[in-house]
Short mmCIF file of N, CA, C and O in Angstrom, two decimals:
data_model
loop_
_atom_site.label_atom_id
_atom_site.label_comp_id
_atom_site.label_asym_id
_atom_site.label_seq_id
_atom_site.Cartn_x
_atom_site.Cartn_y
_atom_site.Cartn_z
N GLN A 262 141.84 114.34 101.58
CA GLN A 262 141.65 114.88 102.56
C GLN A 262 140.37 113.96 103.08
O GLN A 262 139.53 113.94 102.26
N VAL A 263 140.68 113.47 104.64
CA VAL A 263 139.53 112.82 105.05
C VAL A 263 139.01 113.76 106.21
O VAL A 263 138.82 114.76 106.81
N LYS A 264 137.10 113.61 106.02
CA LYS A 264 136.41 114.71 106.46
C LYS A 264 134.79 114.24 105.63
O LYS A 264 134.68 113.39 105.16
N LEU A 265 134.00 115.10 106.64
CA LEU A 265 132.49 114.53 106.62
C LEU A 265 132.10 116.11 106.10
O LEU A 265 132.20 117.01 106.93
N VAL A 266 131.42 116.40 105.21
CA VAL A 266 131.01 116.84 104.65
C VAL A 266 129.32 117.34 104.41
O VAL A 266 128.59 115.85 103.98
N GLU A 267 128.42 117.90 105.37
CA GLU A 267 126.94 118.21 105.49
C GLU A 267 126.58 119.19 104.49
O GLU A 267 127.15 120.19 103.76
N SER A 268 125.55 118.86 103.56
CA SER A 268 124.84 119.58 103.04
C SER A 268 123.55 119.77 102.95
O SER A 268 122.86 118.53 103.46
N GLY A 269 122.79 120.59 102.26
CA GLY A 269 121.07 120.70 102.26
C GLY A 269 120.66 120.93 102.91
O GLY A 269 119.40 121.59 102.68
N GLY A 270 121.24 122.04 103.90
CA GLY A 270 120.13 123.10 105.06
C GLY A 270 119.85 124.36 103.92
O GLY A 270 120.29 124.24 102.75
N GLY A 271 119.23 125.24 104.58
CA GLY A 271 118.59 126.33 103.92
C GLY A 271 117.15 127.01 104.90
O GLY A 271 117.33 126.48 106.14
N LEU A 272 117.14 127.20 104.41
CA LEU A 272 115.73 128.12 105.13
C LEU A 272 114.45 127.42 104.03
O LEU A 272 114.32 127.75 102.89
N VAL A 273 113.62 127.28 105.18
CA VAL A 273 112.15 126.61 104.85
C VAL A 273 111.18 127.15 105.27
O VAL A 273 111.27 127.58 106.50
N GLN A 274 109.70 127.18 105.00
CA GLN A 274 108.47 127.78 105.76
C GLN A 274 108.89 126.17 106.53
O GLN A 274 108.64 124.89 106.73
N SER A 275 107.47 126.56 107.64
CA SER A 275 107.35 125.89 108.73
C SER A 275 105.88 124.47 108.00
O SER A 275 105.14 124.95 107.36
N GLY A 276 105.90 123.24 107.93
CA GLY A 276 105.39 122.05 107.23
C GLY A 276 106.23 121.96 106.29
O GLY A 276 105.68 120.79 105.83
N GLY A 277 107.30 122.39 105.90
CA GLY A 277 108.06 122.01 104.68
C GLY A 277 108.74 120.54 105.10
O GLY A 277 109.08 120.19 106.42
N SER A 278 109.99 120.80 104.05
CA SER A 278 111.04 119.39 103.99
C SER A 278 112.19 119.73 103.47
O SER A 278 112.28 120.68 102.68
N LEU A 279 113.07 119.27 103.80
CA LEU A 279 114.72 119.30 103.54
C LEU A 279 115.49 118.27 103.44
O LEU A 279 114.97 117.29 104.60
N ARG A 280 116.30 117.59 102.96
CA ARG A 280 116.98 116.45 103.08
C ARG A 280 118.47 116.98 103.27
O ARG A 280 118.76 117.78 102.17
N LEU A 281 119.27 116.48 103.74
CA LEU A 281 120.43 116.78 104.71
C LEU A 281 121.72 115.59 103.94
O LEU A 281 120.46 114.37 104.18
N SER A 282 122.30 115.67 103.87
CA SER A 282 123.28 114.97 103.08
C SER A 282 124.82 114.81 104.12
O SER A 282 125.23 116.21 104.20
N CYS A 283 125.05 113.70 104.27
CA CYS A 283 126.88 113.92 104.95
C CYS A 283 127.06 112.77 104.35
O CYS A 283 127.14 111.37 103.88
N VAL A 284 128.43 113.30 103.58
CA VAL A 284 129.04 112.80 102.68
C VAL A 284 130.58 112.86 103.16
O VAL A 284 131.37 113.44 103.25
N ALA A 285 131.43 111.41 103.53
CA ALA A 285 132.55 111.27 103.59
C ALA A 285 133.25 111.39 102.58
O ALA A 285 133.34 110.83 101.27
N SER A 286 134.51 112.04 102.85
CA SER A 286 135.31 112.34 101.82
C SER A 286 136.74 111.48 102.16
O SER A 286 137.28 111.96 103.48
N GLY A 287 137.72 110.54 101.19
CA GLY A 287 138.64 110.38 102.09
C GLY A 287 138.62 108.97 102.48
O GLY A 287 139.49 108.35 103.47
N PHE A 288 137.93 108.55 103.23
CA PHE A 288 136.74 106.93 103.53
C PHE A 288 135.60 106.79 103.46
O PHE A 288 135.18 107.39 102.73
N THR A 289 135.78 105.47 103.63
CA THR A 289 134.40 104.80 103.58
C THR A 289 133.74 105.12 104.60
O THR A 289 134.04 104.88 105.90
N LEU A 290 132.13 104.58 104.71
CA LEU A 290 131.35 104.72 106.07
C LEU A 290 131.35 103.27 106.72
O LEU A 290 130.75 102.76 107.36
N ASP A 291 131.68 102.35 105.95
CA ASP A 291 131.55 100.65 106.07
C ASP A 291 131.37 100.24 107.60
O ASP A 291 131.15 99.41 108.06
N ASP A 292 132.44 100.83 107.93
CA ASP A 292 133.28 100.66 109.38
C ASP A 292 132.63 101.30 110.64
O ASP A 292 133.20 101.36 111.79
N TYR A 293 131.38 102.58 110.20
CA TYR A 293 131.32 103.17 111.18
C TYR A 293 129.58 103.57 111.64
O TYR A 293 129.21 103.69 110.04
N ASN A 294 128.95 103.99 112.57
CA ASN A 294 127.78 104.13 112.61
C ASN A 294 127.89 105.53 112.83
O ASN A 294 129.17 106.64 112.96
N VAL A 295 126.39 106.09 112.26
CA VAL A 295 126.82 107.95 112.42
C VAL A 295 125.32 108.28 113.23
O VAL A 295 124.40 107.46 112.81
N VAL A 296 125.74 109.46 113.57
CA VAL A 296 124.73 109.91 113.93
C VAL A 296 124.42 111.88 113.75
O VAL A 296 125.32 112.08 112.96
N TRP A 297 123.37 112.02 113.62
CA TRP A 297 123.19 113.22 113.12
C TRP A 297 122.83 114.11 114.45
O TRP A 297 121.93 113.36 115.20
N SER A 298 123.15 115.31 114.80
CA SER A 298 123.40 115.98 116.10
C SER A 298 122.64 117.63 115.61
O SER A 298 122.81 117.72 113.82
N ARG A 299 122.14 118.07 116.39
CA ARG A 299 121.65 119.43 116.34
C ARG A 299 122.18 120.47 117.25
O ARG A 299 121.89 119.74 118.38
N GLN A 300 122.43 121.52 116.63
CA GLN A 300 122.62 122.94 117.83
C GLN A 300 121.30 124.16 117.63
O GLN A 300 121.94 124.49 116.97
N ARG A 301 120.50 123.80 118.41
CA ARG A 301 119.59 124.68 118.44
C ARG A 301 120.13 125.94 118.93
O ARG A 301 121.17 126.11 119.93
N PRO A 302 119.53 127.59 118.68
CA PRO A 302 119.99 129.07 119.61
C PRO A 302 119.95 128.79 120.99
O PRO A 302 119.57 128.30 121.22
N GLY A 303 121.29 128.86 121.44
CA GLY A 303 121.10 129.05 122.82
C GLY A 303 121.27 127.77 123.35
O GLY A 303 121.28 127.79 124.87
N LYS A 304 121.09 126.28 123.18
CA LYS A 304 121.06 125.01 123.45
C LYS A 304 122.23 124.51 123.04
O LYS A 304 123.54 124.79 122.01
N GLU A 305 123.07 123.27 123.96
CA GLU A 305 123.66 122.12 123.79
C GLU A 305 123.23 121.70 122.55
O GLU A 305 122.38 121.38 122.16
N ARG A 306 124.41 120.88 121.83
CA ARG A 306 124.08 120.18 121.08
C ARG A 306 123.54 118.87 121.47
O ARG A 306 123.82 118.50 122.28
N GLU A 307 122.50 118.22 120.24
CA GLU A 307 121.72 117.05 120.79
C GLU A 307 121.73 116.25 120.00
O GLU A 307 121.23 116.64 118.75
N GLY A 308 121.57 114.97 120.36
CA GLY A 308 121.54 113.99 118.96
C GLY A 308 120.06 113.92 118.48
O GLY A 308 119.07 113.85 118.67
N VAL A 309 119.95 113.82 117.31
CA VAL A 309 118.46 113.55 116.63
C VAL A 309 118.57 112.21 115.96
O VAL A 309 117.18 111.71 116.31
N SER A 310 119.29 111.64 115.23
CA SER A 310 119.39 110.53 114.67
C SER A 310 120.67 109.89 114.72
O SER A 310 121.19 110.14 114.37
N CYS A 311 120.33 108.42 114.87
CA CYS A 311 121.78 107.42 114.85
C CYS A 311 121.59 106.09 113.77
O CYS A 311 120.21 105.76 114.05
N ILE A 312 122.10 105.88 113.11
CA ILE A 312 122.03 104.55 112.46
C ILE A 312 123.43 103.51 112.54
O ILE A 312 124.68 104.06 112.62
N THR A 313 122.91 102.32 112.80
CA THR A 313 124.28 101.70 113.00
C THR A 313 124.39 100.79 111.37
O THR A 313 123.53 100.30 110.70
N GLN A 314 125.76 100.44 111.31
CA GLN A 314 125.87 99.76 110.09
C GLN A 314 125.80 98.36 109.50
O GLN A 314 125.58 97.94 108.94
N ASN A 315 126.28 97.53 111.07
CA ASN A 315 125.74 95.97 110.74
C ASN A 315 124.79 95.70 110.38
O ASN A 315 124.17 94.76 109.93
N ASP A 316 123.27 96.20 111.53
CA ASP A 316 122.36 95.63 111.27
C ASP A 316 121.35 96.77 110.77
O ASP A 316 120.04 96.50 110.66
N GLY A 317 121.69 98.25 110.77
CA GLY A 317 120.51 99.02 110.33
C GLY A 317 119.72 99.88 111.19
O GLY A 317 118.82 100.35 110.81
N ASP A 318 120.19 98.98 112.43
CA ASP A 318 118.77 99.79 113.72
C ASP A 318 119.00 101.54 113.47
O ASP A 318 120.19 102.10 113.26
N VAL A 319 118.15 101.95 113.52
CA VAL A 319 117.81 103.46 113.39
C VAL A 319 117.04 103.93 115.07
O VAL A 319 116.60 103.13 115.07
N TYR A 320 117.60 104.86 115.37
CA TYR A 320 117.26 105.47 116.72
C TYR A 320 116.40 106.86 116.24
O TYR A 320 117.62 107.73 115.45
N TYR A 321 115.77 107.44 116.88
CA TYR A 321 115.04 108.89 116.57
C TYR A 321 114.81 109.92 118.56
O TYR A 321 114.75 109.00 118.92
N SER A 322 115.46 110.91 117.79
CA SER A 322 115.04 111.40 119.42
C SER A 322 113.26 111.65 119.44
O SER A 322 112.85 111.65 118.50
N ASP A 323 112.82 111.41 120.78
CA ASP A 323 111.37 111.98 120.94
C ASP A 323 111.04 112.99 119.88
O ASP A 323 109.47 112.93 119.34
N SER A 324 111.43 114.07 119.76
CA SER A 324 110.88 115.26 119.28
C SER A 324 110.99 115.49 117.89
O SER A 324 110.58 116.15 117.21
N VAL A 325 111.83 114.15 117.02
CA VAL A 325 111.82 113.95 116.00
C VAL A 325 110.95 113.05 115.15
O VAL A 325 110.73 112.75 114.38
N LYS A 326 111.20 111.74 115.95
CA LYS A 326 110.14 110.65 116.08
C LYS A 326 108.91 110.63 114.79
O LYS A 326 108.06 111.60 115.27
N GLY A 327 108.65 110.03 113.69
CA GLY A 327 108.03 110.33 112.74
C GLY A 327 107.80 111.52 111.92
O GLY A 327 107.06 111.54 110.73
N ARG A 328 108.81 112.32 111.87
CA ARG A 328 108.79 113.38 111.32
C ARG A 328 110.28 113.26 110.23
O ARG A 328 110.40 113.44 109.31
N PHE A 329 111.35 112.51 111.01
CA PHE A 329 112.82 112.55 110.38
C PHE A 329 113.13 111.09 110.06
O PHE A 329 112.49 110.22 110.66
N THR A 330 113.63 111.20 108.92
CA THR A 330 114.06 109.28 108.25
C THR A 330 115.77 109.63 108.04
O THR A 330 116.18 110.13 107.20
N ILE A 331 116.16 108.68 108.59
CA ILE A 331 117.34 108.19 108.32
C ILE A 331 117.64 107.27 107.83
O ILE A 331 116.88 106.37 107.53
N SER A 332 118.93 107.27 106.64
CA SER A 332 119.06 106.23 105.76
C SER A 332 120.20 106.62 105.32
O SER A 332 121.28 107.75 105.27
N GLY A 333 121.16 105.37 104.60
CA GLY A 333 122.76 105.19 104.31
C GLY A 333 122.56 105.04 102.78
O GLY A 333 121.74 104.11 102.42
N ASP A 334 123.43 105.46 102.31
CA ASP A 334 124.29 104.91 100.80
C ASP A 334 125.57 104.53 100.97
O ASP A 334 126.12 105.22 100.52
N ASN A 335 125.74 103.52 101.58
CA ASN A 335 127.25 103.06 101.28
C ASN A 335 128.36 103.51 100.35
O ASN A 335 129.41 103.48 100.12
N ALA A 336 127.76 102.65 99.05
CA ALA A 336 128.29 103.22 97.38
C ALA A 336 128.18 104.12 97.71
O ALA A 336 129.17 104.39 97.22
N LYS A 337 127.59 105.05 98.20
CA LYS A 337 127.88 107.05 97.88
C LYS A 337 128.78 107.73 98.80
O LYS A 337 128.87 109.06 98.96
N ARG A 338 128.89 106.56 99.51
CA ARG A 338 129.44 107.07 101.30
C ARG A 338 128.82 108.27 101.95
O ARG A 338 129.17 109.30 102.41
N ALA A 339 127.36 108.09 101.85
CA ALA A 339 126.39 109.06 102.52
C ALA A 339 125.85 108.56 103.48
O ALA A 339 125.35 107.46 103.44
N VAL A 340 125.09 109.51 104.19
CA VAL A 340 123.96 109.41 104.68
C VAL A 340 123.12 110.34 104.83
O VAL A 340 123.68 111.32 104.81
N TYR A 341 121.61 110.29 104.61
CA TYR A 341 120.95 111.27 104.58
C TYR A 341 119.66 111.53 106.02
O TYR A 341 119.76 110.41 107.08
N LEU A 342 119.32 112.53 105.88
CA LEU A 342 118.59 112.95 106.89
C LEU A 342 117.13 113.40 106.49
O LEU A 342 117.66 114.74 106.10
N GLN A 343 116.21 112.86 106.20
CA GLN A 343 115.15 113.40 105.53
C GLN A 343 114.34 113.87 106.73
O GLN A 343 113.89 113.16 107.85
N MET A 344 113.97 115.54 106.37
CA MET A 344 112.96 115.74 107.29
C MET A 344 111.96 116.38 106.80
O MET A 344 111.76 117.22 105.86
N ASN A 345 110.66 115.99 107.33
CA ASN A 345 109.42 116.27 106.95
C ASN A 345 108.77 117.09 108.37
O ASN A 345 108.89 117.10 109.25
N SER A 346 107.59 117.81 107.84
CA SER A 346 106.77 118.78 108.73
C SER A 346 107.59 119.49 109.62
O SER A 346 107.05 119.49 110.99
N LEU A 347 108.35 120.16 109.11
CA LEU A 347 109.54 120.75 109.81
C LEU A 347 108.63 121.85 110.56
O LEU A 347 108.01 122.56 110.02
N LYS A 348 109.22 122.39 111.91
CA LYS A 348 108.42 123.08 112.60
C LYS A 348 109.25 124.30 112.99
O LYS A 348 110.97 124.14 113.09
N PRO A 349 109.36 125.42 113.88
CA PRO A 349 110.33 126.30 113.46
C PRO A 349 111.00 125.83 114.91
O PRO A 349 112.45 126.41 114.81
N GLU A 350 110.74 125.28 115.99
CA GLU A 350 112.01 124.72 116.74
C GLU A 350 113.09 123.95 115.99
O GLU A 350 113.70 123.10 116.88
N ASP A 351 112.68 123.20 114.82
CA ASP A 351 113.92 122.36 114.38
C ASP A 351 115.12 123.17 113.76
O ASP A 351 116.02 122.81 113.33
N THR A 352 115.00 124.61 114.29
CA THR A 352 115.72 125.50 113.35
C THR A 352 117.34 125.28 114.06
O THR A 352 117.15 125.56 115.38
N ALA A 353 118.10 124.54 113.68
CA ALA A 353 119.18 124.75 114.27
C ALA A 353 120.76 124.36 113.51
O ALA A 353 120.46 124.32 112.15
N VAL A 354 121.68 124.55 113.59
CA VAL A 354 123.07 123.77 112.89
C VAL A 354 122.89 122.16 113.01
O VAL A 354 123.32 121.50 114.14
N TYR A 355 122.85 121.47 111.71
CA TYR A 355 122.98 120.12 111.94
C TYR A 355 124.17 119.51 111.21
O TYR A 355 125.12 119.88 110.92
N PHE A 356 124.91 118.54 112.36
CA PHE A 356 125.67 118.09 112.38
C PHE A 356 125.56 116.34 112.27
O PHE A 356 124.93 115.99 112.79
N CYS A 357 126.63 116.23 111.56
CA CYS A 357 126.91 114.60 111.12
C CYS A 357 128.31 114.08 112.18
O CYS A 357 129.01 114.86 111.66
N ALA A 358 128.09 112.56 112.42
CA ALA A 358 129.54 112.37 112.71
C ALA A 358 129.33 110.99 112.82
O ALA A 358 128.46 110.45 112.81
N ILE A 359 131.05 110.58 112.63
CA ILE A 359 130.95 109.24 112.58
C ILE A 359 131.67 108.89 114.25
O ILE A 359 132.22 109.46 114.60
N GLY A 360 130.76 107.67 114.57
CA GLY A 360 131.83 106.45 115.51
C GLY A 360 131.94 105.52 115.64
O GLY A 360 131.18 104.35 114.64
N THR A 361 132.58 104.18 116.18
CA THR A 361 133.00 103.38 116.26
C THR A 361 132.50 102.81 117.44
O THR A 361 131.92 101.20 117.47
N GLY A 362 131.55 103.24 117.76
CA GLY A 362 130.91 102.74 119.46
C GLY A 362 128.86 102.42 118.78
O GLY A 362 129.02 102.56 117.68
N ASP A 363 128.61 102.04 119.69
CA ASP A 363 127.20 101.82 119.61
C ASP A 363 126.04 103.18 119.88
O ASP A 363 126.44 104.30 120.15
N CYS A 364 125.11 102.69 118.82
CA CYS A 364 124.04 104.00 118.46
C CYS A 364 123.00 103.21 119.77
O CYS A 364 122.70 102.50 119.93
N THR A 365 122.73 104.18 120.67
CA THR A 365 121.69 103.92 121.80
C THR A 365 121.37 105.30 122.17
O THR A 365 121.34 106.38 120.95
N LYS A 366 119.92 105.25 122.82
CA LYS A 366 118.64 105.91 122.92
C LYS A 366 118.90 106.45 124.96
O LYS A 366 118.97 105.41 125.61
N VAL A 367 119.28 107.35 125.20
CA VAL A 367 119.48 107.70 126.73
C VAL A 367 118.32 108.98 126.86
O VAL A 367 118.92 110.20 126.41
N GLY A 368 117.46 109.16 128.07
CA GLY A 368 116.31 109.76 128.11
C GLY A 368 115.82 110.56 127.00
O GLY A 368 115.46 111.87 126.32
N GLY A 369 115.69 109.81 126.19
CA GLY A 369 114.90 110.00 124.37
C GLY A 369 115.70 110.53 123.26
O GLY A 369 115.15 111.31 122.56
N ILE A 370 117.09 110.51 123.59
CA ILE A 370 117.92 111.80 123.31
C ILE A 370 119.04 110.43 122.07
O ILE A 370 119.91 109.66 123.13
N PRO A 371 119.27 109.85 121.22
CA PRO A 371 120.44 108.97 120.31
C PRO A 371 121.49 109.69 120.54
O PRO A 371 121.80 110.71 120.97
N ILE A 372 122.34 108.29 121.13
CA ILE A 372 123.81 108.87 121.15
C ILE A 372 124.70 108.08 120.45
O ILE A 372 124.77 106.73 120.75
N LEU A 373 125.46 108.51 119.93
CA LEU A 373 126.41 107.40 119.66
C LEU A 373 127.94 107.59 119.93
O LEU A 373 128.69 108.47 120.83
N GLY A 374 128.36 106.36 120.17
CA GLY A 374 129.71 105.84 121.37
C GLY A 374 131.03 105.99 120.30
O GLY A 374 130.74 105.88 119.29
N HIS A 375 132.03 106.55 121.08
CA HIS A 375 133.52 106.36 120.26
C HIS A 375 133.08 107.36 119.22
O HIS A 375 133.59 107.17 118.14
N VAL A 376 132.53 108.79 119.57
CA VAL A 376 132.89 109.80 118.07
C VAL A 376 134.38 109.87 117.47
O VAL A 376 134.95 110.00 118.13
N GLU A 377 134.31 109.77 116.73
CA GLU A 377 135.56 110.15 115.76
C GLU A 377 136.09 111.17 115.12
O GLU A 377 136.85 111.91 114.93
N ARG A 378 135.08 111.64 114.37
CA ARG A 378 134.70 113.00 113.44
C ARG A 378 133.48 113.38 113.11
O ARG A 378 132.18 112.61 113.31
N TRP A 379 133.70 114.64 113.54
CA TRP A 379 132.18 115.32 113.08
C TRP A 379 132.86 116.15 111.72
O TRP A 379 133.68 116.82 111.46
N GLY A 380 131.69 116.92 111.36
CA GLY A 380 131.21 117.61 110.04
C GLY A 380 130.96 118.69 110.35
O GLY A 380 130.94 119.11 111.39
N GLN A 381 131.16 119.79 109.44
CA GLN A 381 131.57 121.24 110.33
C GLN A 381 129.96 121.95 110.34
O GLN A 381 129.92 123.07 110.76
N GLY A 382 128.74 121.20 109.30
CA GLY A 382 127.44 121.67 109.87
C GLY A 382 126.62 122.29 108.58
O GLY A 382 127.58 122.67 107.79
N THR A 383 125.53 122.22 108.98
CA THR A 383 124.57 122.84 107.83
C THR A 383 123.69 123.44 108.80
O THR A 383 122.90 122.84 109.67
N VAL A 384 123.22 124.82 108.06
CA VAL A 384 121.88 125.15 108.74
C VAL A 384 120.75 125.30 108.13
O VAL A 384 120.64 125.27 107.45
N VAL A 385 119.81 124.85 109.34
CA VAL A 385 118.37 124.87 108.74
C VAL A 385 117.72 125.88 109.42
O VAL A 385 117.88 126.10 110.79
N THR A 386 116.74 126.58 108.54
CA THR A 386 116.24 127.66 109.39
C THR A 386 114.61 127.21 109.16
O THR A 386 114.50 127.61 107.81
N VAL A 387 113.79 127.43 109.75
CA VAL A 387 112.69 127.00 109.93
C VAL A 387 111.96 128.10 109.75
O VAL A 387 111.76 128.73 111.12
N SER A 388 110.90 128.95 108.99
CA SER A 388 110.56 130.16 109.65
C SER A 388 108.90 129.44 109.69
O SER A 388 108.03 129.11 109.12
N SER A 389 108.18 130.51 110.82
CA SER A 389 106.82 130.18 110.94
C SER A 389 106.17 131.12 109.71
O SER A 389 106.02 131.70 109.30
#
């Protein structure tokens, strides 16, 4: 079965850390760029970080830059999002997606072109 599976979410106190994983099942990530997005309560989904496969370029939203780190491990068919110095406003459902378009940044928000598949999301809750 072809799917993306996110994991690693949970409840953490402000200032804490979490590491999210996005694992591809039934296919490899070699030919895809990957974006992490989040949907905060009452808000639209927005890009958080994006990574390109061919050159490893990474993009971050202004709100997470310096706190979050995206990385990939093609051998494990996985992309990770290390989240440090978490804040209550980081509380959201976090999704990963693959696409064949480029990672870009528009208005401070990373965007992935030609998204082909989304995962089901993992919930991150940061308490104050």
